[in-house]
mmCIF file with all atom_site columns, C-alpha atoms in Angstrom:
data_model
loop_
_atom_site.group_PDB
_atom_site.id
_atom_site.type_symbol
_atom_site.label_atom_id
_atom_site.label_alt_id
_atom_site.label_comp_id
_atom_site.label_asym_id
_atom_site.label_entity_id
_atom_site.label_seq_id
_atom_site.pdbx_PDB_ins_code
_atom_site.Cartn_x
_atom_site.Cartn_y
_atom_site.Cartn_z
_atom_site.occupancy
_atom_site.B_iso_or_equiv
_atom_site.pdbx_formal_charge
_atom_site.auth_seq_id
_atom_site.auth_comp_id
_atom_site.auth_asym_id
_atom_site.auth_atom_id
_atom_site.pdbx_PDB_model_num
ATOM 1   C CA . UNK X 1 1   ? -2.353  14.566  -16.195 1.00 94.00 ? 13  UNK X CA 1
ATOM 2   C CA . UNK X 1 2   ? -2.210  14.238  -12.439 1.00 97.00 ? 14  UNK X CA 1
ATOM 3   C CA . UNK X 1 3   ? 0.907   12.751  -10.873 1.00 98.00 ? 15  UNK X CA 1
ATOM 4   C CA . UNK X 1 4   ? 1.892   11.449  -7.449  1.00 98.00 ? 16  UNK X CA 1
ATOM 5   C CA . UNK X 1 5   ? 5.540   11.388  -6.368  1.00 98.00 ? 17  UNK X CA 1
ATOM 6   C CA . UNK X 1 6   ? 7.073   9.074   -3.777  1.00 98.00 ? 18  UNK X CA 1
ATOM 7   C CA . UNK X 1 7   ? 10.683  8.515   -2.721  1.00 98.00 ? 19  UNK X CA 1
ATOM 8   C CA . UNK X 1 8   ? 11.920  5.349   -4.474  1.00 98.00 ? 20  UNK X CA 1
ATOM 9   C CA . UNK X 1 9   ? 13.287  3.825   -1.319  1.00 97.00 ? 21  UNK X CA 1
ATOM 10  C CA . UNK X 1 10  ? 13.815  4.248   2.388   1.00 97.00 ? 22  UNK X CA 1
ATOM 11  C CA . UNK X 1 11  ? 15.129  2.212   5.245   1.00 97.00 ? 23  UNK X CA 1
ATOM 12  C CA . UNK X 1 12  ? 14.227  2.022   8.908   1.00 97.00 ? 24  UNK X CA 1
ATOM 13  C CA . UNK X 1 13  ? 15.424  0.037   11.899  1.00 97.00 ? 25  UNK X CA 1
ATOM 14  C CA . UNK X 1 14  ? 13.058  -2.408  13.568  1.00 97.00 ? 26  UNK X CA 1
ATOM 15  C CA . UNK X 1 15  ? 10.984  -0.690  16.233  1.00 97.00 ? 27  UNK X CA 1
ATOM 16  C CA . UNK X 1 16  ? 11.479  2.755   14.741  1.00 97.00 ? 28  UNK X CA 1
ATOM 17  C CA . UNK X 1 17  ? 8.915   4.906   12.934  1.00 98.00 ? 29  UNK X CA 1
ATOM 18  C CA . UNK X 1 18  ? 8.772   4.959   9.146   1.00 98.00 ? 30  UNK X CA 1
ATOM 19  C CA . UNK X 1 19  ? 7.137   7.918   7.390   1.00 98.00 ? 31  UNK X CA 1
ATOM 20  C CA . UNK X 1 20  ? 6.542   7.513   3.674   1.00 98.00 ? 32  UNK X CA 1
ATOM 21  C CA . UNK X 1 21  ? 5.504   10.628  1.780   1.00 98.00 ? 33  UNK X CA 1
ATOM 22  C CA . UNK X 1 22  ? 3.433   11.096  -1.348  1.00 98.00 ? 34  UNK X CA 1
ATOM 23  C CA . UNK X 1 23  ? 3.221   14.468  -3.047  1.00 98.00 ? 35  UNK X CA 1
ATOM 24  C CA . UNK X 1 24  ? 0.835   15.839  -5.638  1.00 98.00 ? 36  UNK X CA 1
ATOM 25  C CA . UNK X 1 25  ? -0.755  19.141  -6.557  1.00 97.00 ? 37  UNK X CA 1
ATOM 26  C CA . UNK X 1 26  ? -3.401  19.958  -3.942  1.00 97.00 ? 38  UNK X CA 1
ATOM 27  C CA . UNK X 1 27  ? -3.389  16.341  -2.835  1.00 98.00 ? 39  UNK X CA 1
ATOM 28  C CA . UNK X 1 28  ? -4.952  17.413  0.448   1.00 97.00 ? 40  UNK X CA 1
ATOM 29  C CA . UNK X 1 29  ? -8.132  18.222  -1.457  1.00 97.00 ? 41  UNK X CA 1
ATOM 30  C CA . UNK X 1 30  ? -8.409  14.612  -2.551  1.00 97.00 ? 42  UNK X CA 1
ATOM 31  C CA . UNK X 1 31  ? -8.620  11.329  -0.672  1.00 97.00 ? 43  UNK X CA 1
ATOM 32  C CA . UNK X 1 32  ? -5.327  9.427   -0.418  1.00 98.00 ? 44  UNK X CA 1
ATOM 33  C CA . UNK X 1 33  ? -5.056  5.678   -0.046  1.00 98.00 ? 45  UNK X CA 1
ATOM 34  C CA . UNK X 1 34  ? -2.064  3.449   0.614   1.00 98.00 ? 46  UNK X CA 1
ATOM 35  C CA . UNK X 1 35  ? -1.246  -0.129  -0.376  1.00 98.00 ? 47  UNK X CA 1
ATOM 36  C CA . UNK X 1 36  ? 1.587   -2.442  0.454   1.00 97.00 ? 48  UNK X CA 1
ATOM 37  C CA . UNK X 1 37  ? 2.843   -5.152  -1.840  1.00 98.00 ? 49  UNK X CA 1
ATOM 38  C CA . UNK X 1 38  ? 5.293   -7.900  -0.986  1.00 97.00 ? 50  UNK X CA 1
ATOM 39  C CA . UNK X 1 39  ? 7.276   -9.663  -3.727  1.00 95.00 ? 51  UNK X CA 1
ATOM 40  C CA . UNK X 1 40  ? 5.108   -11.953 -5.816  1.00 95.00 ? 52  UNK X CA 1
ATOM 41  C CA . UNK X 1 41  ? 1.927   -10.913 -4.023  1.00 97.00 ? 53  UNK X CA 1
ATOM 42  C CA . UNK X 1 42  ? -1.035  -8.695  -4.812  1.00 98.00 ? 54  UNK X CA 1
ATOM 43  C CA . UNK X 1 43  ? -1.359  -5.206  -3.331  1.00 98.00 ? 55  UNK X CA 1
ATOM 44  C CA . UNK X 1 44  ? -3.130  -4.899  0.021   1.00 98.00 ? 56  UNK X CA 1
ATOM 45  C CA . UNK X 1 45  ? -5.021  -1.792  1.145   1.00 98.00 ? 57  UNK X CA 1
ATOM 46  C CA . UNK X 1 46  ? -3.583  -0.450  4.419   1.00 98.00 ? 58  UNK X CA 1
ATOM 47  C CA . UNK X 1 47  ? -5.049  3.088   4.594   1.00 98.00 ? 59  UNK X CA 1
ATOM 48  C CA . UNK X 1 48  ? -8.031  4.597   2.774   1.00 98.00 ? 60  UNK X CA 1
ATOM 49  C CA . UNK X 1 49  ? -9.642  8.016   2.737   1.00 97.00 ? 61  UNK X CA 1
ATOM 50  C CA . UNK X 1 50  ? -6.514  9.564   4.251   1.00 97.00 ? 62  UNK X CA 1
ATOM 51  C CA . UNK X 1 51  ? -6.706  8.093   7.739   1.00 98.00 ? 63  UNK X CA 1
ATOM 52  C CA . UNK X 1 52  ? -8.926  4.993   7.852   1.00 98.00 ? 64  UNK X CA 1
ATOM 53  C CA . UNK X 1 53  ? -7.613  1.489   8.440   1.00 98.00 ? 65  UNK X CA 1
ATOM 54  C CA . UNK X 1 54  ? -9.351  -1.535  6.923   1.00 97.00 ? 66  UNK X CA 1
ATOM 55  C CA . UNK X 1 55  ? -10.191 -4.335  9.325   1.00 96.00 ? 67  UNK X CA 1
ATOM 56  C CA . UNK X 1 56  ? -7.202  -6.563  9.921   1.00 96.00 ? 68  UNK X CA 1
ATOM 57  C CA . UNK X 1 57  ? -4.608  -3.833  9.410   1.00 98.00 ? 69  UNK X CA 1
ATOM 58  C CA . UNK X 1 58  ? -2.544  -3.250  12.567  1.00 97.00 ? 70  UNK X CA 1
ATOM 59  C CA . UNK X 1 59  ? -2.903  -0.016  14.509  1.00 97.00 ? 71  UNK X CA 1
ATOM 60  C CA . UNK X 1 60  ? 0.748   0.808   13.862  1.00 98.00 ? 72  UNK X CA 1
ATOM 61  C CA . UNK X 1 61  ? -0.321  1.934   10.375  1.00 98.00 ? 73  UNK X CA 1
ATOM 62  C CA . UNK X 1 62  ? -1.697  5.485   10.211  1.00 98.00 ? 74  UNK X CA 1
ATOM 63  C CA . UNK X 1 63  ? -2.148  8.149   7.570   1.00 98.00 ? 75  UNK X CA 1
ATOM 64  C CA . UNK X 1 64  ? -2.485  11.883  7.127   1.00 98.00 ? 76  UNK X CA 1
ATOM 65  C CA . UNK X 1 65  ? -3.067  14.191  4.188   1.00 98.00 ? 77  UNK X CA 1
ATOM 66  C CA . UNK X 1 66  ? -2.738  17.962  4.006   1.00 98.00 ? 78  UNK X CA 1
ATOM 67  C CA . UNK X 1 67  ? -1.606  20.543  1.505   1.00 97.00 ? 79  UNK X CA 1
ATOM 68  C CA . UNK X 1 68  ? 0.359   18.779  -1.214  1.00 98.00 ? 80  UNK X CA 1
ATOM 69  C CA . UNK X 1 69  ? 1.528   15.810  0.837   1.00 98.00 ? 81  UNK X CA 1
ATOM 70  C CA . UNK X 1 70  ? 0.032   12.593  2.159   1.00 98.00 ? 82  UNK X CA 1
ATOM 71  C CA . UNK X 1 71  ? 2.026   10.563  4.665   1.00 98.00 ? 83  UNK X CA 1
ATOM 72  C CA . UNK X 1 72  ? 1.871   6.930   5.679   1.00 98.00 ? 84  UNK X CA 1
ATOM 73  C CA . UNK X 1 73  ? 3.332   6.363   9.129   1.00 98.00 ? 85  UNK X CA 1
ATOM 74  C CA . UNK X 1 74  ? 4.317   2.967   10.455  1.00 98.00 ? 86  UNK X CA 1
ATOM 75  C CA . UNK X 1 75  ? 5.006   3.084   14.184  1.00 98.00 ? 87  UNK X CA 1
ATOM 76  C CA . UNK X 1 76  ? 7.158   0.369   15.732  1.00 97.00 ? 88  UNK X CA 1
ATOM 77  C CA . UNK X 1 77  ? 8.074   -0.940  12.299  1.00 97.00 ? 89  UNK X CA 1
ATOM 78  C CA . UNK X 1 78  ? 8.483   -4.691  12.105  1.00 97.00 ? 90  UNK X CA 1
ATOM 79  C CA . UNK X 1 79  ? 10.565  -6.790  9.736   1.00 97.00 ? 91  UNK X CA 1
ATOM 80  C CA . UNK X 1 80  ? 7.352   -8.144  8.216   1.00 97.00 ? 92  UNK X CA 1
ATOM 81  C CA . UNK X 1 81  ? 6.450   -4.585  7.148   1.00 97.00 ? 93  UNK X CA 1
ATOM 82  C CA . UNK X 1 82  ? 9.219   -4.690  4.556   1.00 98.00 ? 94  UNK X CA 1
ATOM 83  C CA . UNK X 1 83  ? 7.435   -4.200  1.233   1.00 98.00 ? 95  UNK X CA 1
ATOM 84  C CA . UNK X 1 84  ? 6.732   -1.786  -1.595  1.00 98.00 ? 96  UNK X CA 1
ATOM 85  C CA . UNK X 1 85  ? 4.263   0.929   -0.611  1.00 98.00 ? 97  UNK X CA 1
ATOM 86  C CA . UNK X 1 86  ? 2.080   2.789   -3.099  1.00 98.00 ? 98  UNK X CA 1
ATOM 87  C CA . UNK X 1 87  ? -0.044  5.861   -2.570  1.00 98.00 ? 99  UNK X CA 1
ATOM 88  C CA . UNK X 1 88  ? -3.126  6.412   -4.736  1.00 98.00 ? 100 UNK X CA 1
ATOM 89  C CA . UNK X 1 89  ? -5.670  9.150   -5.355  1.00 98.00 ? 101 UNK X CA 1
ATOM 90  C CA . UNK X 1 90  ? -8.507  9.830   -7.747  1.00 97.00 ? 102 UNK X CA 1
ATOM 91  C CA . UNK X 1 91  ? -8.364  12.776  -10.108 1.00 95.00 ? 103 UNK X CA 1
ATOM 92  C CA . UNK X 1 92  ? -11.349 13.947  -12.151 1.00 94.00 ? 104 UNK X CA 1
ATOM 93  C CA . UNK X 1 93  ? -9.230  14.330  -15.313 1.00 94.00 ? 105 UNK X CA 1
ATOM 94  C CA . UNK X 1 94  ? -6.804  11.441  -15.044 1.00 95.00 ? 106 UNK X CA 1
ATOM 95  C CA . UNK X 1 95  ? -8.727  8.800   -13.124 1.00 96.00 ? 107 UNK X CA 1
ATOM 96  C CA . UNK X 1 96  ? -7.161  6.600   -10.496 1.00 98.00 ? 108 UNK X CA 1
ATOM 97  C CA . UNK X 1 97  ? -3.505  7.539   -10.051 1.00 98.00 ? 109 UNK X CA 1
ATOM 98  C CA . UNK X 1 98  ? -0.752  5.669   -8.227  1.00 98.00 ? 110 UNK X CA 1
ATOM 99  C CA . UNK X 1 99  ? 2.559   6.968   -6.983  1.00 98.00 ? 111 UNK X CA 1
ATOM 100 C CA . UNK X 1 100 ? 5.683   5.272   -8.280  1.00 98.00 ? 112 UNK X CA 1
ATOM 101 C CA . UNK X 1 101 ? 6.087   3.266   -5.091  1.00 98.00 ? 113 UNK X CA 1
ATOM 102 C CA . UNK X 1 102 ? 8.523   3.290   -2.169  1.00 98.00 ? 114 UNK X CA 1
ATOM 103 C CA . UNK X 1 103 ? 10.582  0.242   -1.330  1.00 98.00 ? 115 UNK X CA 1
ATOM 104 C CA . UNK X 1 104 ? 10.735  0.046   2.459   1.00 98.00 ? 116 UNK X CA 1
ATOM 105 C CA . UNK X 1 105 ? 13.664  -1.864  3.896   1.00 98.00 ? 117 UNK X CA 1
ATOM 106 C CA . UNK X 1 106 ? 13.616  -2.805  7.572   1.00 97.00 ? 118 UNK X CA 1
ATOM 107 C CA . UNK X 1 107 ? 17.063  -3.597  8.910   1.00 91.00 ? 119 UNK X CA 1
ATOM 108 C CA . UNK R 2 1   ? -14.431 -14.062 2.164   1.00 95.00 ? 10  UNK R CA 1
ATOM 109 C CA . UNK R 2 2   ? -13.984 -11.860 -0.884  1.00 97.00 ? 11  UNK R CA 1
ATOM 110 C CA . UNK R 2 3   ? -12.335 -13.703 -3.757  1.00 98.00 ? 12  UNK R CA 1
ATOM 111 C CA . UNK R 2 4   ? -11.331 -12.365 -7.155  1.00 98.00 ? 13  UNK R CA 1
ATOM 112 C CA . UNK R 2 5   ? -9.807  -14.898 -9.527  1.00 97.00 ? 14  UNK R CA 1
ATOM 113 C CA . UNK R 2 6   ? -8.403  -13.760 -12.848 1.00 97.00 ? 15  UNK R CA 1
ATOM 114 C CA . UNK R 2 7   ? -7.908  -15.966 -15.883 1.00 97.00 ? 16  UNK R CA 1
ATOM 115 C CA . UNK R 2 8   ? -7.231  -15.695 -19.595 1.00 97.00 ? 17  UNK R CA 1
ATOM 116 C CA . UNK R 2 9   ? -3.712  -14.334 -19.625 1.00 94.00 ? 18  UNK R CA 1
ATOM 117 C CA . UNK R 2 10  ? -0.771  -15.729 -21.525 1.00 97.00 ? 19  UNK R CA 1
ATOM 118 C CA . UNK R 2 11  ? 1.567   -15.103 -24.430 1.00 97.00 ? 20  UNK R CA 1
ATOM 119 C CA . UNK R 2 12  ? 0.241   -13.194 -27.432 1.00 97.00 ? 21  UNK R CA 1
ATOM 120 C CA . UNK R 2 13  ? 1.923   -11.711 -30.491 1.00 97.00 ? 22  UNK R CA 1
ATOM 121 C CA . UNK R 2 14  ? 2.046   -7.957  -31.090 1.00 98.00 ? 23  UNK R CA 1
ATOM 122 C CA . UNK R 2 15  ? -1.178  -6.845  -32.714 1.00 98.00 ? 24  UNK R CA 1
ATOM 123 C CA . UNK R 2 16  ? -3.066  -9.765  -31.231 1.00 98.00 ? 25  UNK R CA 1
ATOM 124 C CA . UNK R 2 17  ? -6.013  -9.918  -28.858 1.00 98.00 ? 26  UNK R CA 1
ATOM 125 C CA . UNK R 2 18  ? -6.722  -11.433 -25.483 1.00 98.00 ? 27  UNK R CA 1
ATOM 126 C CA . UNK R 2 19  ? -9.707  -11.501 -23.137 1.00 98.00 ? 28  UNK R CA 1
ATOM 127 C CA . UNK R 2 20  ? -9.187  -11.492 -19.393 1.00 98.00 ? 29  UNK R CA 1
ATOM 128 C CA . UNK R 2 21  ? -11.857 -12.690 -16.997 1.00 98.00 ? 30  UNK R CA 1
ATOM 129 C CA . UNK R 2 22  ? -12.291 -12.163 -13.272 1.00 98.00 ? 31  UNK R CA 1
ATOM 130 C CA . UNK R 2 23  ? -14.608 -14.411 -11.277 1.00 98.00 ? 32  UNK R CA 1
ATOM 131 C CA . UNK R 2 24  ? -15.907 -12.781 -8.115  1.00 98.00 ? 33  UNK R CA 1
ATOM 132 C CA . UNK R 2 25  ? -17.292 -14.504 -5.023  1.00 98.00 ? 34  UNK R CA 1
ATOM 133 C CA . UNK R 2 26  ? -17.929 -13.835 -1.353  1.00 98.00 ? 35  UNK R CA 1
ATOM 134 C CA . UNK R 2 27  ? -19.809 -10.573 -1.911  1.00 97.00 ? 36  UNK R CA 1
ATOM 135 C CA . UNK R 2 28  ? -22.694 -9.106  -3.900  1.00 97.00 ? 37  UNK R CA 1
ATOM 136 C CA . UNK R 2 29  ? -20.838 -8.379  -7.132  1.00 97.00 ? 38  UNK R CA 1
ATOM 137 C CA . UNK R 2 30  ? -23.537 -6.115  -8.576  1.00 97.00 ? 39  UNK R CA 1
ATOM 138 C CA . UNK R 2 31  ? -23.148 -3.702  -5.634  1.00 96.00 ? 40  UNK R CA 1
ATOM 139 C CA . UNK R 2 32  ? -19.560 -2.761  -6.441  1.00 97.00 ? 41  UNK R CA 1
ATOM 140 C CA . UNK R 2 33  ? -17.673 -0.767  -9.030  1.00 97.00 ? 42  UNK R CA 1
ATOM 141 C CA . UNK R 2 34  ? -14.724 -2.680  -10.456 1.00 98.00 ? 43  UNK R CA 1
ATOM 142 C CA . UNK R 2 35  ? -11.443 -1.876  -12.186 1.00 98.00 ? 44  UNK R CA 1
ATOM 143 C CA . UNK R 2 36  ? -8.487  -3.480  -13.885 1.00 98.00 ? 45  UNK R CA 1
ATOM 144 C CA . UNK R 2 37  ? -5.035  -2.417  -12.670 1.00 98.00 ? 46  UNK R CA 1
ATOM 145 C CA . UNK R 2 38  ? -1.788  -3.581  -14.259 1.00 98.00 ? 47  UNK R CA 1
ATOM 146 C CA . UNK R 2 39  ? 1.850   -3.795  -13.243 1.00 98.00 ? 48  UNK R CA 1
ATOM 147 C CA . UNK R 2 40  ? 4.603   -4.122  -15.811 1.00 98.00 ? 49  UNK R CA 1
ATOM 148 C CA . UNK R 2 41  ? 7.565   -6.305  -14.777 1.00 97.00 ? 50  UNK R CA 1
ATOM 149 C CA . UNK R 2 42  ? 9.586   -4.519  -12.105 1.00 96.00 ? 51  UNK R CA 1
ATOM 150 C CA . UNK R 2 43  ? 7.378   -1.433  -12.319 1.00 97.00 ? 52  UNK R CA 1
ATOM 151 C CA . UNK R 2 44  ? 4.620   0.230   -10.319 1.00 98.00 ? 53  UNK R CA 1
ATOM 152 C CA . UNK R 2 45  ? 0.853   0.007   -10.439 1.00 98.00 ? 54  UNK R CA 1
ATOM 153 C CA . UNK R 2 46  ? -1.198  1.565   -13.248 1.00 98.00 ? 55  UNK R CA 1
ATOM 154 C CA . UNK R 2 47  ? -4.969  1.805   -13.318 1.00 98.00 ? 56  UNK R CA 1
ATOM 155 C CA . UNK R 2 48  ? -6.316  0.627   -16.697 1.00 98.00 ? 57  UNK R CA 1
ATOM 156 C CA . UNK R 2 49  ? -10.125 0.597   -16.778 1.00 98.00 ? 58  UNK R CA 1
ATOM 157 C CA . UNK R 2 50  ? -13.178 1.152   -14.568 1.00 98.00 ? 59  UNK R CA 1
ATOM 158 C CA . UNK R 2 51  ? -16.794 0.059   -14.758 1.00 98.00 ? 60  UNK R CA 1
ATOM 159 C CA . UNK R 2 52  ? -19.730 1.135   -12.651 1.00 97.00 ? 61  UNK R CA 1
ATOM 160 C CA . UNK R 2 53  ? -21.966 -1.358  -10.838 1.00 96.00 ? 62  UNK R CA 1
ATOM 161 C CA . UNK R 2 54  ? -24.510 -1.608  -13.649 1.00 96.00 ? 63  UNK R CA 1
ATOM 162 C CA . UNK R 2 55  ? -22.035 -1.107  -16.489 1.00 96.00 ? 64  UNK R CA 1
ATOM 163 C CA . UNK R 2 56  ? -23.483 2.296   -17.357 1.00 97.00 ? 65  UNK R CA 1
ATOM 164 C CA . UNK R 2 57  ? -20.187 4.136   -16.987 1.00 97.00 ? 66  UNK R CA 1
ATOM 165 C CA . UNK R 2 58  ? -16.755 3.048   -18.176 1.00 98.00 ? 67  UNK R CA 1
ATOM 166 C CA . UNK R 2 59  ? -13.436 4.892   -18.089 1.00 97.00 ? 68  UNK R CA 1
ATOM 167 C CA . UNK R 2 60  ? -9.987  4.070   -19.443 1.00 98.00 ? 69  UNK R CA 1
ATOM 168 C CA . UNK R 2 61  ? -6.426  5.270   -19.093 1.00 97.00 ? 70  UNK R CA 1
ATOM 169 C CA . UNK R 2 62  ? -5.445  7.181   -22.234 1.00 96.00 ? 71  UNK R CA 1
ATOM 170 C CA . UNK R 2 63  ? -2.917  4.560   -23.380 1.00 97.00 ? 72  UNK R CA 1
ATOM 171 C CA . UNK R 2 64  ? -5.597  1.878   -23.870 1.00 98.00 ? 73  UNK R CA 1
ATOM 172 C CA . UNK R 2 65  ? -8.537  3.946   -25.120 1.00 98.00 ? 74  UNK R CA 1
ATOM 173 C CA . UNK R 2 66  ? -9.911  2.506   -28.342 1.00 97.00 ? 75  UNK R CA 1
ATOM 174 C CA . UNK R 2 67  ? -8.054  -0.799  -27.838 1.00 98.00 ? 76  UNK R CA 1
ATOM 175 C CA . UNK R 2 68  ? -9.364  -2.200  -24.533 1.00 98.00 ? 77  UNK R CA 1
ATOM 176 C CA . UNK R 2 69  ? -12.977 -2.732  -23.475 1.00 98.00 ? 78  UNK R CA 1
ATOM 177 C CA . UNK R 2 70  ? -14.115 -3.421  -19.940 1.00 98.00 ? 79  UNK R CA 1
ATOM 178 C CA . UNK R 2 71  ? -17.404 -5.218  -19.332 1.00 98.00 ? 80  UNK R CA 1
ATOM 179 C CA . UNK R 2 72  ? -19.211 -7.191  -16.668 1.00 98.00 ? 81  UNK R CA 1
ATOM 180 C CA . UNK R 2 73  ? -21.910 -9.815  -16.318 1.00 98.00 ? 82  UNK R CA 1
ATOM 181 C CA . UNK R 2 74  ? -23.574 -9.399  -12.943 1.00 98.00 ? 83  UNK R CA 1
ATOM 182 C CA . UNK R 2 75  ? -25.587 -12.586 -13.414 1.00 98.00 ? 84  UNK R CA 1
ATOM 183 C CA . UNK R 2 76  ? -22.321 -14.511 -13.693 1.00 98.00 ? 85  UNK R CA 1
ATOM 184 C CA . UNK R 2 77  ? -20.429 -12.436 -11.092 1.00 98.00 ? 86  UNK R CA 1
ATOM 185 C CA . UNK R 2 78  ? -17.758 -11.798 -13.666 1.00 98.00 ? 87  UNK R CA 1
ATOM 186 C CA . UNK R 2 79  ? -15.618 -8.925  -14.918 1.00 98.00 ? 88  UNK R CA 1
ATOM 187 C CA . UNK R 2 80  ? -13.902 -8.889  -18.300 1.00 98.00 ? 89  UNK R CA 1
ATOM 188 C CA . UNK R 2 81  ? -11.214 -6.996  -20.180 1.00 98.00 ? 90  UNK R CA 1
ATOM 189 C CA . UNK R 2 82  ? -11.075 -7.377  -23.949 1.00 98.00 ? 91  UNK R CA 1
ATOM 190 C CA . UNK R 2 83  ? -7.635  -6.302  -25.149 1.00 98.00 ? 92  UNK R CA 1
ATOM 191 C CA . UNK R 2 84  ? -7.011  -5.689  -28.857 1.00 98.00 ? 93  UNK R CA 1
ATOM 192 C CA . UNK R 2 85  ? -4.048  -4.379  -30.864 1.00 98.00 ? 94  UNK R CA 1
ATOM 193 C CA . UNK R 2 86  ? -1.689  -5.408  -28.099 1.00 98.00 ? 95  UNK R CA 1
ATOM 194 C CA . UNK R 2 87  ? 1.844   -4.042  -27.979 1.00 98.00 ? 96  UNK R CA 1
ATOM 195 C CA . UNK R 2 88  ? 4.919   -4.885  -25.935 1.00 97.00 ? 97  UNK R CA 1
ATOM 196 C CA . UNK R 2 89  ? 4.012   -1.979  -23.667 1.00 97.00 ? 98  UNK R CA 1
ATOM 197 C CA . UNK R 2 90  ? 0.918   -3.876  -22.547 1.00 98.00 ? 99  UNK R CA 1
ATOM 198 C CA . UNK R 2 91  ? 3.039   -6.660  -21.043 1.00 98.00 ? 100 UNK R CA 1
ATOM 199 C CA . UNK R 2 92  ? 2.108   -6.753  -17.366 1.00 98.00 ? 101 UNK R CA 1
ATOM 200 C CA . UNK R 2 93  ? 0.384   -8.581  -14.569 1.00 98.00 ? 102 UNK R CA 1
ATOM 201 C CA . UNK R 2 94  ? -3.274  -7.568  -14.732 1.00 98.00 ? 103 UNK R CA 1
ATOM 202 C CA . UNK R 2 95  ? -5.211  -7.355  -11.471 1.00 98.00 ? 104 UNK R CA 1
ATOM 203 C CA . UNK R 2 96  ? -8.946  -7.315  -11.047 1.00 98.00 ? 105 UNK R CA 1
ATOM 204 C CA . UNK R 2 97  ? -9.728  -4.872  -8.211  1.00 98.00 ? 106 UNK R CA 1
ATOM 205 C CA . UNK R 2 98  ? -12.884 -4.046  -6.288  1.00 98.00 ? 107 UNK R CA 1
ATOM 206 C CA . UNK R 2 99  ? -13.642 -0.476  -5.312  1.00 98.00 ? 108 UNK R CA 1
ATOM 207 C CA . UNK R 2 100 ? -14.707 0.393   -1.796  1.00 93.00 ? 109 UNK R CA 1
ATOM 208 C CA . UNK R 2 101 ? -18.225 0.047   -0.445  1.00 87.00 ? 110 UNK R CA 1
ATOM 209 C CA . UNK R 2 102 ? -20.397 2.920   -1.765  1.00 85.00 ? 111 UNK R CA 1
ATOM 210 C CA . UNK R 2 103 ? -17.300 4.760   -2.925  1.00 88.00 ? 112 UNK R CA 1
ATOM 211 C CA . UNK R 2 104 ? -14.982 4.669   -5.897  1.00 91.00 ? 113 UNK R CA 1
ATOM 212 C CA . UNK R 2 105 ? -11.865 6.372   -4.601  1.00 94.00 ? 114 UNK R CA 1
ATOM 213 C CA . UNK R 2 106 ? -9.899  3.297   -3.520  1.00 97.00 ? 115 UNK R CA 1
ATOM 214 C CA . UNK R 2 107 ? -9.505  -0.439  -4.128  1.00 98.00 ? 116 UNK R CA 1
ATOM 215 C CA . UNK R 2 108 ? -10.274 -2.671  -1.161  1.00 97.00 ? 117 UNK R CA 1
ATOM 216 C CA . UNK R 2 109 ? -9.741  -6.119  -2.672  1.00 98.00 ? 118 UNK R CA 1
ATOM 217 C CA . UNK R 2 110 ? -7.444  -7.432  -5.381  1.00 98.00 ? 119 UNK R CA 1
ATOM 218 C CA . UNK R 2 111 ? -7.186  -10.640 -7.345  1.00 98.00 ? 120 UNK R CA 1
ATOM 219 C CA . UNK R 2 112 ? -4.009  -12.691 -7.518  1.00 97.00 ? 121 UNK R CA 1
ATOM 220 C CA . UNK R 2 113 ? -3.095  -11.227 -10.896 1.00 97.00 ? 122 UNK R CA 1
ATOM 221 C CA . UNK R 2 114 ? -2.754  -12.697 -14.377 1.00 97.00 ? 123 UNK R CA 1
ATOM 222 C CA . UNK R 2 115 ? 0.336   -12.261 -16.546 1.00 98.00 ? 124 UNK R CA 1
ATOM 223 C CA . UNK R 2 116 ? -0.067  -11.025 -20.099 1.00 98.00 ? 125 UNK R CA 1
ATOM 224 C CA . UNK R 2 117 ? 3.062   -11.189 -22.247 1.00 98.00 ? 126 UNK R CA 1
ATOM 225 C CA . UNK R 2 118 ? 3.085   -9.526  -25.663 1.00 98.00 ? 127 UNK R CA 1
ATOM 226 C CA . UNK R 2 119 ? 6.007   -10.809 -27.684 1.00 97.00 ? 128 UNK R CA 1
ATOM 227 C CA . UNK R 2 120 ? 6.829   -12.338 -31.042 1.00 95.00 ? 129 UNK R CA 1
#
């Protein structure tokens, strides 16, 4: 079955850039999406199809995907960006797959 | 505004059954593929089941095949998940999720979630 791997946690200072990685076999050949989830809330789509931002998502969120790694970049990270972040891709054998999630701490 | 409202969760004994519902509004429900995604307490997200716009195609994660059934009623703008032979491993918050416009590769809207607890 297809798997996506994320670092369990990372921290960043306010105003700095956070780069969250997601790795999977030939992930660059698939579309990657990213979601954030704050405690007690539902996930929210922040990046889809590698680089696209849904309406209402700030420009500081951007994405890339190449080779075996997709990356979510948050420029000028704000305290309100503190959340769990999940990558996701679709695999023809496994279906819709999520990474294990990365807890982003902003301090 | 897109709204997805789940209901039907609760406490059930191992081996029991439960039916989740998701009421959709704010968009043309019959135009979108839908899925159920779950999240065990303190854990990550896991896709559970998918259904095409007209119900003609359905897919499941291996761990629920033969036990769970996804269905929809486009006339009632509703999505369902029938869960049978429940085990403690099925304990989770279950989210109803809409796939993207004219594409299935991501989820662009999520419900508030409904907790299912399997315990004796």
